Coordinates of C-alpha atoms and ligand atoms in Angstrom, one line a residue:
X581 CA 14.0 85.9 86.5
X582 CA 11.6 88.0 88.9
X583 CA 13.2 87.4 91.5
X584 CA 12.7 89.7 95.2
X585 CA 14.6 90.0 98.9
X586 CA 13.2 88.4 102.1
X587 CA 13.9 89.5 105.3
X588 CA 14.6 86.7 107.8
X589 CA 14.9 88.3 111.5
X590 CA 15.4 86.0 114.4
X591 CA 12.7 85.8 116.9
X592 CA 14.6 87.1 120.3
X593 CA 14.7 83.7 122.7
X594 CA 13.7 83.3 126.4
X595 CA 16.7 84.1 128.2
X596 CA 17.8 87.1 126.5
X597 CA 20.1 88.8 128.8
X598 CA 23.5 91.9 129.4
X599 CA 26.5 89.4 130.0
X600 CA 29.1 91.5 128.6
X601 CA 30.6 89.0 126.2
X602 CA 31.4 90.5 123.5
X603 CA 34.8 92.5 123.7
X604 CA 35.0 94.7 121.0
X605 CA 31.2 95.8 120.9
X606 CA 30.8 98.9 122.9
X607 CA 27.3 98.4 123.7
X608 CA 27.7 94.7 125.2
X609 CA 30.4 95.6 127.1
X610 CA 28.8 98.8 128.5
X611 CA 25.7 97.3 129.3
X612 CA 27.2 94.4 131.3
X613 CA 25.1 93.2 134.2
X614 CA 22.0 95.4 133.5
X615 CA 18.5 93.9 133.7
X616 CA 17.2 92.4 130.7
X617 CA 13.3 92.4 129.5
X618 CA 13.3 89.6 126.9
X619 CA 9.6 89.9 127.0
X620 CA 10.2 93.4 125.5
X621 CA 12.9 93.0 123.2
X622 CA 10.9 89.8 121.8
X623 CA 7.8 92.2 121.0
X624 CA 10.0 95.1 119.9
X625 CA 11.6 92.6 117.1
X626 CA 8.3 90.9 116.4
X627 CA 6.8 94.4 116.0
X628 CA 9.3 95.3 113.2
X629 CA 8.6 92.2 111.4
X630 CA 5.0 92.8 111.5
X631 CA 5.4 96.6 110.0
X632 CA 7.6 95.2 107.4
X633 CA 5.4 92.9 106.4
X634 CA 2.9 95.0 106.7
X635 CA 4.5 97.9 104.0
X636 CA 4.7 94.9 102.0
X637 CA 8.0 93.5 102.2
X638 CA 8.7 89.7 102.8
X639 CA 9.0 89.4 105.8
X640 CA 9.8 85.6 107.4
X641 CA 11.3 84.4 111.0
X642 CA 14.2 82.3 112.5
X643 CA 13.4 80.4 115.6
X644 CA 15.8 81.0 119.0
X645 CA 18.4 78.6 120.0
X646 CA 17.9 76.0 122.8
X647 CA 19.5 78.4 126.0
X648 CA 21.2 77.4 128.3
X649 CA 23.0 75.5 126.4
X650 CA 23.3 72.6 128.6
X651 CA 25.8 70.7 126.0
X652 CA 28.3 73.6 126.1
X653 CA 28.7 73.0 130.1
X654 CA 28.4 69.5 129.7
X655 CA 31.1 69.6 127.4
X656 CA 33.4 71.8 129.4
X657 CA 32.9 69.0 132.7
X658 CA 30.3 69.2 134.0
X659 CA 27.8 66.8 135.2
X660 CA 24.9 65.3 137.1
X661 CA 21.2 66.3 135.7
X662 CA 20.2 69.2 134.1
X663 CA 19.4 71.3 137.0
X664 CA 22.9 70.5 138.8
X665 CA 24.8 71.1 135.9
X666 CA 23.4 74.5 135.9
X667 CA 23.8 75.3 139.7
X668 CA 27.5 74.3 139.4
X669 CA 28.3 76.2 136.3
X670 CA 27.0 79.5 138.1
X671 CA 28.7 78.2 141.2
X672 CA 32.0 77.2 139.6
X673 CA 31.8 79.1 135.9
X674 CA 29.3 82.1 136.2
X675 CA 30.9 83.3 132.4
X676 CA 30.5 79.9 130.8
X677 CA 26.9 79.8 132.0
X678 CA 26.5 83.3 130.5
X679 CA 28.5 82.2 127.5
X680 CA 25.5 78.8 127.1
X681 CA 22.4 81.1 128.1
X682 CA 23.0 83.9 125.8
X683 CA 19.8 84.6 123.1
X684 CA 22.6 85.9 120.7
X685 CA 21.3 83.5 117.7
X686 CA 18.6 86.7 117.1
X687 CA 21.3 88.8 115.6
X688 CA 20.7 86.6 112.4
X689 CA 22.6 88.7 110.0
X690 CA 25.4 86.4 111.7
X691 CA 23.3 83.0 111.3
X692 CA 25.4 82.7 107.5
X693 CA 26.4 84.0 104.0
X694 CA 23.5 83.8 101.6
X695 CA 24.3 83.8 97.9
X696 CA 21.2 83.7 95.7
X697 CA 20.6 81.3 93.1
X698 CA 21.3 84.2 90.1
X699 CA 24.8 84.3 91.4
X700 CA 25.6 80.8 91.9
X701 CA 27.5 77.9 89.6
X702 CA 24.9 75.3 90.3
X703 CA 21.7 77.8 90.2
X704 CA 20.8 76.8 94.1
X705 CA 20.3 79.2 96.9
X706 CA 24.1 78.8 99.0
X707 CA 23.9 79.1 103.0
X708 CA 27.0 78.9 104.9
X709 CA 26.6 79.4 108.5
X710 CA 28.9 81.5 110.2
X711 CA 31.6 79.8 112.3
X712 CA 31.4 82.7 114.4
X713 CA 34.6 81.2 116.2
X714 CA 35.5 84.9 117.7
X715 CA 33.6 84.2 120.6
X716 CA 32.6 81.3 122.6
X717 CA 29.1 82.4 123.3
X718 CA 28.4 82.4 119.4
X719 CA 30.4 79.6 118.3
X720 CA 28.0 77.4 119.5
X721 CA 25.5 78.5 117.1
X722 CA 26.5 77.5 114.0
X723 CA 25.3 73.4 114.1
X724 CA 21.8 74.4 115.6
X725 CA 21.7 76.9 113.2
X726 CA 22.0 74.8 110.1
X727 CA 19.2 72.7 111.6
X728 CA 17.0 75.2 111.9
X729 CA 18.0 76.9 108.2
X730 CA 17.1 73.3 107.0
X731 CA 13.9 72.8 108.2
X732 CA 13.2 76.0 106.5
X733 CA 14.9 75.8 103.3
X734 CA 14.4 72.1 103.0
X735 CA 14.7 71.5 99.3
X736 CA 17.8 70.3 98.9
X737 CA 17.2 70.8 94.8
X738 CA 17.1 74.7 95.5
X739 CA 19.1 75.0 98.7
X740 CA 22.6 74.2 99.7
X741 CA 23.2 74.7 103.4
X742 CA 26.6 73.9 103.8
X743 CA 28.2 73.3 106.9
X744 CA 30.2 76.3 108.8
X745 CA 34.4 76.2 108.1
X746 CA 35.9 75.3 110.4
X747 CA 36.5 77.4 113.9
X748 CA 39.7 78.8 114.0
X749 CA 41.2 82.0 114.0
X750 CA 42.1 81.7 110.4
X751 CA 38.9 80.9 109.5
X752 CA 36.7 83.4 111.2
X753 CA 33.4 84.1 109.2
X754 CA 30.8 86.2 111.0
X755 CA 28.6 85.7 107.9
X756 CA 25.7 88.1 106.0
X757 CA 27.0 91.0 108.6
X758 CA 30.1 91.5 106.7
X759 CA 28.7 90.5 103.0
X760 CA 26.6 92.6 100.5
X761 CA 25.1 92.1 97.6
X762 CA 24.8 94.3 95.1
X763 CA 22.4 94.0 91.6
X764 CA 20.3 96.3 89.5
X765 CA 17.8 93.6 89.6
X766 CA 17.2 91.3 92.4
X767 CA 16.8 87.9 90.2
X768 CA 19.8 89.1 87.8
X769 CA 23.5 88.1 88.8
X770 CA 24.8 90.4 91.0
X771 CA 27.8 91.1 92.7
X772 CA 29.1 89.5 96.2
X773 CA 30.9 92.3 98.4
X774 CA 33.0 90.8 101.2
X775 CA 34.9 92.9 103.9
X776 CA 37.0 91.2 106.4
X777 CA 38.8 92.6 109.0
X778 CA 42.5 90.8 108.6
X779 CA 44.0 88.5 107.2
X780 CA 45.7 85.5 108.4
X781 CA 48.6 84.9 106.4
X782 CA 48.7 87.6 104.1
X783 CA 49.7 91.2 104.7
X784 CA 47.6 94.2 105.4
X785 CA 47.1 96.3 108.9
X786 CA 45.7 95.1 111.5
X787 CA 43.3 96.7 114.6
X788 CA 45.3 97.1 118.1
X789 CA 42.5 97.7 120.4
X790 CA 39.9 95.6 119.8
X791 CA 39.4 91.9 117.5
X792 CA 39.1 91.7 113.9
X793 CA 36.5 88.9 113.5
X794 CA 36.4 87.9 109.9
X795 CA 39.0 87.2 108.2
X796 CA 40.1 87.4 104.7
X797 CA 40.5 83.7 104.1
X798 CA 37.7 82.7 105.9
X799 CA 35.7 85.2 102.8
X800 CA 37.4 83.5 100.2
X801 CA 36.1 80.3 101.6
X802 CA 33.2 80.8 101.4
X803 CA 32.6 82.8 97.7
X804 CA 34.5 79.5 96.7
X805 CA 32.2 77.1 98.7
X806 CA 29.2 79.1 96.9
X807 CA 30.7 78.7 93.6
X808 CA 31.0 82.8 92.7
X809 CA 32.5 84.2 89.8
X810 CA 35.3 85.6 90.4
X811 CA 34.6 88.5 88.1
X812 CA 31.3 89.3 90.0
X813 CA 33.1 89.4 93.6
X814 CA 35.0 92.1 95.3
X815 CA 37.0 91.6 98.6
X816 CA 38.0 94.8 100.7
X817 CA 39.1 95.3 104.0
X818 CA 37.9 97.1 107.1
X819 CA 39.4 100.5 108.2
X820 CA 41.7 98.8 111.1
X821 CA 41.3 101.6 113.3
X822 CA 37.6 101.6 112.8
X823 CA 37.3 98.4 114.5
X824 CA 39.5 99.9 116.7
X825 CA 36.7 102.5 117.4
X826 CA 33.6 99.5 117.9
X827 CA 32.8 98.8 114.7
X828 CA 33.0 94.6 114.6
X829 CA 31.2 94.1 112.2
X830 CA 31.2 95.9 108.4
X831 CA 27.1 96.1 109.0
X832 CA 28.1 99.0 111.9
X833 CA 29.4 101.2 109.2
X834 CA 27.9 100.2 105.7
X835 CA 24.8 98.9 104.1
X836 CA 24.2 98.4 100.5
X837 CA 21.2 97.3 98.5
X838 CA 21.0 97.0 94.7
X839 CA 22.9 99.5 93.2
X840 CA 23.4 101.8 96.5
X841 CA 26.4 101.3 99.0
X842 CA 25.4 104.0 102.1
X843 CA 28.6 104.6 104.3
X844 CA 30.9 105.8 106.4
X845 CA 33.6 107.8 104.9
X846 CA 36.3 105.9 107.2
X847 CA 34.7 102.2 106.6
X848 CA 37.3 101.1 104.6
X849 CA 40.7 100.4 103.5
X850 CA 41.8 102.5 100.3
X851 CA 37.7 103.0 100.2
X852 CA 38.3 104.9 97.0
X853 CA 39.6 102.2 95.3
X854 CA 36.3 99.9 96.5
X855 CA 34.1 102.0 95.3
X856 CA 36.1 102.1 91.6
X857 CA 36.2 97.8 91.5
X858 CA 31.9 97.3 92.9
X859 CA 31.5 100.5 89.6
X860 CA 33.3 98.8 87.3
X861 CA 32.0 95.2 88.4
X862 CA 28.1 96.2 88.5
X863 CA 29.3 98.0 85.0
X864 CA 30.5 94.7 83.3
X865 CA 26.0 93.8 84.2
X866 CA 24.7 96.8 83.0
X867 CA 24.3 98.7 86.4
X868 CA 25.7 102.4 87.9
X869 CA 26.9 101.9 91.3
X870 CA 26.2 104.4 93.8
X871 CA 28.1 105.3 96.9
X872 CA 26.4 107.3 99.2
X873 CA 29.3 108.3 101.6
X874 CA 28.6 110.1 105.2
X875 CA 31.9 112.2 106.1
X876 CA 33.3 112.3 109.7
X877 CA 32.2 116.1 109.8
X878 CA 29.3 115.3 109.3
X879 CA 28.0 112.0 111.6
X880 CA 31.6 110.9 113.5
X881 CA 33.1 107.2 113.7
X882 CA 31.9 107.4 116.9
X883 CA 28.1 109.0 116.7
X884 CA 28.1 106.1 114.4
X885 CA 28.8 103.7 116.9
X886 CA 26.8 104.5 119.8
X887 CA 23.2 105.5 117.0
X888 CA 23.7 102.9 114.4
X889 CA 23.0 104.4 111.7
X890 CA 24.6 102.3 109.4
X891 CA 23.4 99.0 111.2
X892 CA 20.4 100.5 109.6
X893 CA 18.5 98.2 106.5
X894 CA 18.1 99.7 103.1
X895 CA 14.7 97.8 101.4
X896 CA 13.4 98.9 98.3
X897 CA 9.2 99.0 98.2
X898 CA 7.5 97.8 95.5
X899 CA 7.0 101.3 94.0
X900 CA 10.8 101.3 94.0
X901 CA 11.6 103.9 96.1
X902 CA 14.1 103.3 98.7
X903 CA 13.6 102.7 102.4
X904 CA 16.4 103.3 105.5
X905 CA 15.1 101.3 108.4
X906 CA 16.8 102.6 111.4
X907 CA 16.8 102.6 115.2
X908 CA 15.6 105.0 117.4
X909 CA 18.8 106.1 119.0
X910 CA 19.6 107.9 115.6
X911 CA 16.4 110.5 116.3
X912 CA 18.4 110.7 120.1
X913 CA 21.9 111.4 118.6
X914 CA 21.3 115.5 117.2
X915 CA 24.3 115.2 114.2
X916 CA 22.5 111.7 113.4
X917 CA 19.1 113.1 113.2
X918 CA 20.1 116.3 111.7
X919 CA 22.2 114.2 109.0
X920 CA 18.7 112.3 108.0
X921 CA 16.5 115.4 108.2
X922 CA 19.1 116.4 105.6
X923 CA 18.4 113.4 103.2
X924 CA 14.6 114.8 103.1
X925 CA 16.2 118.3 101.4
X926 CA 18.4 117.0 98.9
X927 CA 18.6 114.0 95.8
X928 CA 20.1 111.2 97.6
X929 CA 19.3 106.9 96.9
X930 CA 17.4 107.1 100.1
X931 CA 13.6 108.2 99.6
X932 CA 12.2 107.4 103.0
X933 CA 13.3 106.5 106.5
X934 CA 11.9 104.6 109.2
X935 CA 12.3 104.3 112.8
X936 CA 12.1 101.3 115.3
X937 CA 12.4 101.1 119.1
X938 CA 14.7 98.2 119.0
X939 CA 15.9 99.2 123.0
X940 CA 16.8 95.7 124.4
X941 CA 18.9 94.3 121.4
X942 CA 20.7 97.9 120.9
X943 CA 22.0 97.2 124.1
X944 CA 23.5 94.3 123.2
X945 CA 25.3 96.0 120.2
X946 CA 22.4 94.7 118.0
X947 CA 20.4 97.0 115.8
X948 CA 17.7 97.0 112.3
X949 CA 20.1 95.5 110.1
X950 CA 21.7 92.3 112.6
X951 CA 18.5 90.9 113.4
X952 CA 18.0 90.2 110.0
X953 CA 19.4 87.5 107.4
X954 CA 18.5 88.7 103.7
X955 CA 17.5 85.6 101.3
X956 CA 17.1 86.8 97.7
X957 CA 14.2 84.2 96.5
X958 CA 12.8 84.0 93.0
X959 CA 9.0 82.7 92.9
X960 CA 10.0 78.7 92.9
X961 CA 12.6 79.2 95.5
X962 CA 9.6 81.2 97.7
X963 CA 7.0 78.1 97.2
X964 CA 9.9 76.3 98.5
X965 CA 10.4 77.5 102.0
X966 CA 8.5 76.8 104.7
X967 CA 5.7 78.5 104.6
X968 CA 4.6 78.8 108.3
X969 CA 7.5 81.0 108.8
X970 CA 6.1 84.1 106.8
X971 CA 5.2 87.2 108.9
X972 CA 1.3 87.9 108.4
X973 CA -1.3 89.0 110.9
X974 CA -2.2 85.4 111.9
X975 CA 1.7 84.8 112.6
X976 CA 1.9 87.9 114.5
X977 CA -0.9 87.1 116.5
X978 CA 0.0 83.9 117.7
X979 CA 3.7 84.8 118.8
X980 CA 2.7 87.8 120.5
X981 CA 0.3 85.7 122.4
X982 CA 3.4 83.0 123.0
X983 CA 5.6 85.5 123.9
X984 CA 2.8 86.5 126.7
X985 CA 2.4 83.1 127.9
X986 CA 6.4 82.3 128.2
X987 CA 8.7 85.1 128.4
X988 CA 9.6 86.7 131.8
X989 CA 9.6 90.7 131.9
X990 CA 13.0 91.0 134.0
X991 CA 16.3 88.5 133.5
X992 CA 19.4 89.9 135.9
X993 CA 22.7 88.1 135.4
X994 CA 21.7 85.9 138.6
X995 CA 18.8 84.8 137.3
X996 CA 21.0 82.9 134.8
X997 CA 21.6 80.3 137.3
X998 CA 17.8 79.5 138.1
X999 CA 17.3 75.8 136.7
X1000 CA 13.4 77.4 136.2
X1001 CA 15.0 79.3 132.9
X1002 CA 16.4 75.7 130.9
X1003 CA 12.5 74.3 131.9
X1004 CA 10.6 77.5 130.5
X1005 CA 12.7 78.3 127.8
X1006 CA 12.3 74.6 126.7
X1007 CA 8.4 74.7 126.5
X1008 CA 8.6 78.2 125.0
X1009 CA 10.5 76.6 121.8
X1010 CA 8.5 73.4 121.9
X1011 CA 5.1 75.5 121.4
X1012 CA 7.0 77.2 118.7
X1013 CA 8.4 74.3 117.0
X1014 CA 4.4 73.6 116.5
X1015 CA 3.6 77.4 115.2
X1016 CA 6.4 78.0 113.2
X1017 CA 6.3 73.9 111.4
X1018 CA 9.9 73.1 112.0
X1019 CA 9.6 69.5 113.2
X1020 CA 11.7 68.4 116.0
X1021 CA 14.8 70.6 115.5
X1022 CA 16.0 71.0 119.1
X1023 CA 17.9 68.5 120.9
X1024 CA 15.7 68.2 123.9
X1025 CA 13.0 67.0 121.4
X1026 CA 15.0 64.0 120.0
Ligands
SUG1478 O1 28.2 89.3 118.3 N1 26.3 90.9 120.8 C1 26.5 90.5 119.4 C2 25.9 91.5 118.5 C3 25.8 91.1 117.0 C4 25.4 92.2 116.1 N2 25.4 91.7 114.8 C5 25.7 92.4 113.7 N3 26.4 93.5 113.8 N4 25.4 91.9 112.6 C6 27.9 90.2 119.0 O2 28.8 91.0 119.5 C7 26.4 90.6 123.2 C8 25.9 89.5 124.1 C9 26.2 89.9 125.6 O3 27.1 90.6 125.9 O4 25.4 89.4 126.4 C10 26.5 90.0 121.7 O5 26.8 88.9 121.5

């Protein structure tokens, strides 16, 4: 069946801020305590939507989270109103208020696992949302999450949204950031790529330095949940000492798209052996697989890291030809830059690249490819969804102009503990709970 890919980023919320939280993400933790602009890093996402749409790509949106979240401190003691709850948590708790106020829900590759219906047992669209149990700040997402994926992929004939497995350290799922799918055809059955970082009661290396998120079991879970074939799945592991280096997620050093897989030479485990079991499984459909591997002498581990270039998104265009969506700091690293300059002067999978000032979300480790959730939708699943949530010139209009009316230009760390932030941040997803048609989805509005 025709069938094509839509890009679902999430909108960047009110109190987007550097707290620092995520150890094991160079950029977080190097950015701690710097001044945010979430007014800016809302219109830089909203502006790569727009010019995605605009080259013709399907382009839709995912609403913020409600932040602060007043539930987290509530639930970790403290009480009295709103506002007092807030004061005494930045009194008392100044890293469990940053842990309940961060906008972290826009790095949506993380929202869950999509498996589209040409790969599934029951022919529905699976979502499992990502437990994301590593860290506190993104653990909370996963039950506001589902809310929000159901109000947008409400029929429950051509969507399963299952609920995230449970948070535990065995079970750690960081969802679509460390799953890939690959098909020569979008609408044909493709194959599911997983990479996890360890596993919990199996054997395998492990990083030192920093956490391995996702784990092996936790993948398993969920190909099962989504009923995969076995035959059309592959499961590798993460290069332990690449995590080691910064790399938490597998979308830090890999991205794939139909038949391409565009990475790092040092992404994986025995990588020669992956790229032998995704060629023979794409095979088995009819499909060449083709890796597209960067060596260290070429763009290091770390140049990696700090540009992104493989947090990058690789989008096919209508005319076929092949599309590397990267950020900015890749034109500001020189062996980056001179490694895409290259691709221009040679036959490689990649016809085109594109570059985005994604500043604010960078610094919070986040680049192209983690604000972005990929839904493979064939035309009855698209007449499905929501369709106030598709990126057009109307759409952009109207959220640049919210944006405007309700984000602040400036958020320090001790602005975190101004009660102001929970009101304004509460009419700023109320307006957009109107725009975007999502009903009453957020707690304060039940
Ligand atoms: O989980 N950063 C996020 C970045 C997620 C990037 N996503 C993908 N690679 N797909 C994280 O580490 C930092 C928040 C702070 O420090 O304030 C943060 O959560």
């Amino acid at each position: 069946m025709q069938a094509f890919e839509a890009n679902f980023d999430g909108l960047v919320g009110p109190t987007h801020n550097y707290a620092g939280l995520s150890f094991g993400n160079v950029a977080s933790r190097s950015n701690e305590k710097s001044v945010a602009n979430p007014k800016a890093a809302a219109k830089q996402g909203l502006r790569k939507m727009k010019r995605l749409a605009d080259l013709g790509f399907h382009q839709g949106v995912l609403p913020p989270l409600e932040r602060p979240s007043v539930k987290l401190l509530r639930s970790v003691g403290f009480t009295g109103d709103d506002a007092a709850v807030i004061e005494r948590a930045a009194r008392e708790a100044p890293e469990l208020l940053a842990a309940a106020s961060s906008a972290s829900a826009m790095w949506t590759a993380n929202a869950a696992t999509v498996s589209p219906s040409a790969d599934t047992a029951d022919g529905r669209v699976h979502f499992t949302p990502a437990n994301l149990a590593a860290k506190l700040h993104r653990a909370i997402e996963h039950g506001e999450t589902r809310r929000s994926l159901a109000a947008i992929f409400a029929d429950e004939s051509r969507f399963q949204i299952h609920h995230a497995l449970p948070g535990t350290p065995a079970l750690g799922d960081e969802g679509a950031a460390n799953h890939t799918r690959f098909a020569r055809e979008y609408g044909e059955k493709g194959v599911e790529f997983f990479v996890y970082g360890r596993s919990e009661y199996g054997q395998g290396p492990q990083p030192q330095r920093f956490p391995a998120r996702q784990t092996l079991e936790a993948s398993r879970a969920v190909a099962r949940l989504h009923g995969l074939d076995d035959a059309a799945t592959v499961f590798a592991q993460q290069s332990p000492d690449v995590i080691d280096a910064g790399v938490f997620h597998n979308d830090v050093i890999a991205v794939g798209n139909r038949t391409t897989l565009f990475c790092h030479a040092r992404a994986f485990v025995d990588q020669q052996k992956v790229y032998d079991e995704l060629g023979a499984r794409l095979h088995a459909q009819g499909a060449t697989f083709t890796a597209l591997e960067v060596a260290e002498s070429d763009v290091s581990v770390a140049d990696a890291v700090s540009s992104y270039l493989f947090n990058s998104q690789l989008l096919t265009r209508a005319d076929g030809r092949q599309v590397l969506v990267v950020p900015q700091e890749c034109r500001e690293n020189a062996r980056v830059a001179a490694y895409l300059d290259s691709l221009g002067t040679r036959t490689t999978p990649i016809d085109e690249v594109l570059v985005f000032d994604l500043r604010e979300s960078m610094k919070n480790g986040g680049g192209p490819a983690c604000l972005r959730l990929r839904v493979v939708l064939n035309e009855a699943e698209r007449a499905a969804v929501n369709p106030n949530v598709w990126m057009n010139d109307a759409l952009f209009a109207r959220l640049d102009a919210w944006i405007d009316a309700h984000y602040r230009d400036s958020l320090a760390p001790g602005d975190l503990a101004d009660p102001r932030l929970l009101a304004e941040s509460r009419a700023a997803l109320d307006e957009l709970t109107t725009i975007l048609g999502l009903g009453a989805v957020y707690d304060f509005q039940r």
